[in-house]
């Protein structure tokens, strides 16, 4: 398969409308329809169920949509990595969320610099949840990221495990308690042992309020808009008069990992991973 029919198919599968997909691709609908029918003929499967008023994915179409997205993303990432490697001063790019590295970044970089395979590092500061996206897009060689996150097509190694703490407005009734449980907090979908539920709650909180950094999150907590959870290392670095931090006895700990593309052959990236994991030891 070539990339163009895959790109065409993804547009139709996401829009479920040939006219909108054609507009998005900058082509007319008839050649788009012919390209999809040829793709179906080449594969010997029906990808889309068409009627006069609707377009729907078949089971085969749903599978191809998932695989095609990954394939197109990998092609784009390969091009970006090649471009970044071609410069005379090529640098290793490490994606890090501001204040999302457990206070270990300087130590990791110092140990990496002592490795014979080391090369200059550019720190790519990212927003909430962007580190993994930067890896898949070829914009970064490695990333420091707290779980939970989607590790599909990535290799990961844990660096540091620490408790999570509840983040409460100072006036909250639970702020008077020394220790809390998840039942006390009653966060939607967050239960002991359910890391996926915790991740969904944290992601939905950021999406709902449109946070771009930690300062905004803490300001909303102080105003009484929400209660959340943060790694202990973050709470230590950010005391705030209107916010209190309390241990939660039954919440899963926060694991900081280093992640990198599974197909990476970079000796320098491997050296950075060694430096990061040596911090654990």
Tab-separated table of N, CA and C in Angstrom, residues 80-81 83-94 112 118-123 138-142 266 268-269:
chain	number	residue	atom	x	y	z
A	80	UNK	N	10.627	13.694	9.937
A	80	UNK	CA	11.068	14.721	10.884
A	80	UNK	C	12.397	14.327	11.536
A	81	UNK	N	12.558	13.047	11.885
A	81	UNK	CA	13.821	12.626	12.504
A	81	UNK	C	14.975	12.762	11.514
A	83	UNK	N	15.189	14.917	9.085
A	83	UNK	CA	15.491	16.344	8.951
A	83	UNK	C	16.302	16.843	10.137
A	84	UNK	N	15.903	16.414	11.343
A	84	UNK	CA	16.622	16.879	12.532
A	84	UNK	C	18.040	16.331	12.580
A	85	UNK	N	18.247	15.113	12.044
A	85	UNK	CA	19.575	14.495	12.098
A	85	UNK	C	20.518	15.047	11.036
A	86	UNK	N	19.993	15.780	10.046
A	86	UNK	CA	20.815	16.215	8.923
A	86	UNK	C	21.636	17.461	9.212
A	87	UNK	N	21.288	18.190	10.279
A	87	UNK	CA	21.987	19.435	10.566
A	87	UNK	C	23.394	19.203	11.085
A	88	UNK	N	24.282	20.175	10.910
A	88	UNK	CA	25.663	20.020	11.378
A	88	UNK	C	25.761	19.977	12.898
A	89	UNK	N	24.772	20.574	13.572
A	89	UNK	CA	24.774	20.589	15.043
A	89	UNK	C	23.564	19.829	15.575
A	90	UNK	N	23.357	18.617	15.055
A	90	UNK	CA	22.195	17.821	15.461
A	90	UNK	C	22.219	17.572	16.967
A	91	UNK	N	21.067	17.787	17.588
A	91	UNK	CA	20.955	17.630	19.037
A	91	UNK	C	19.904	16.583	19.381
A	92	UNK	N	20.047	15.999	20.554
A	92	UNK	CA	19.044	15.082	21.079
A	92	UNK	C	17.936	15.919	21.710
A	93	UNK	N	16.680	15.625	21.366
A	93	UNK	CA	15.556	16.386	21.903
A	93	UNK	C	14.857	15.560	22.980
A	94	UNK	N	14.791	16.123	24.177
A	94	UNK	CA	14.118	15.484	25.312
A	94	UNK	C	12.875	16.282	25.645
A	112	UNK	N	24.218	11.902	31.790
A	112	UNK	CA	24.263	11.697	30.341
A	112	UNK	C	25.505	12.362	29.745
A	118	UNK	N	27.279	10.640	24.522
A	118	UNK	CA	26.435	11.822	24.720
A	118	UNK	C	26.632	12.840	23.608
A	119	UNK	N	25.570	13.608	23.376
A	119	UNK	CA	25.664	14.753	22.491
A	119	UNK	C	24.779	15.852	23.061
A	120	UNK	N	24.867	17.072	22.541
A	120	UNK	CA	24.077	18.165	23.117
A	120	UNK	C	22.584	17.837	23.163
A	121	UNK	N	21.920	18.319	24.221
A	121	UNK	CA	20.502	18.041	24.435
A	121	UNK	C	19.705	19.337	24.367
A	122	UNK	N	18.601	19.288	23.646
A	122	UNK	CA	17.626	20.373	23.659
A	122	UNK	C	16.425	19.911	24.476
A	123	UNK	N	16.034	20.697	25.473
A	123	UNK	CA	14.858	20.373	26.273
A	123	UNK	C	13.637	20.987	25.600
A	138	UNK	N	7.963	12.480	15.776
A	138	UNK	CA	9.359	12.634	15.409
A	138	UNK	C	9.966	13.951	15.856
A	139	UNK	N	9.260	14.666	16.734
A	139	UNK	CA	9.743	15.963	17.215
A	139	UNK	C	10.654	15.820	18.427
A	140	UNK	N	10.680	14.633	19.023
A	140	UNK	CA	11.524	14.396	20.204
A	140	UNK	C	12.091	12.991	20.129
A	141	UNK	N	13.263	12.801	20.738
A	141	UNK	CA	13.921	11.488	20.753
A	141	UNK	C	13.569	10.689	21.995
A	142	UNK	N	13.258	11.379	23.077
A	142	UNK	CA	12.892	10.727	24.329
A	142	UNK	C	12.026	11.706	25.125
A	266	UNK	N	19.160	5.037	17.896
A	266	UNK	CA	20.097	6.087	18.277
A	266	UNK	C	20.945	5.656	19.472
A	268	UNK	N	22.872	7.679	21.073
A	268	UNK	CA	22.755	8.757	22.060
A	268	UNK	C	21.487	8.598	22.902
A	269	UNK	N	20.373	8.213	22.262
A	269	UNK	CA	19.135	7.989	23.021
A	269	UNK	C	19.327	6.859	24.021
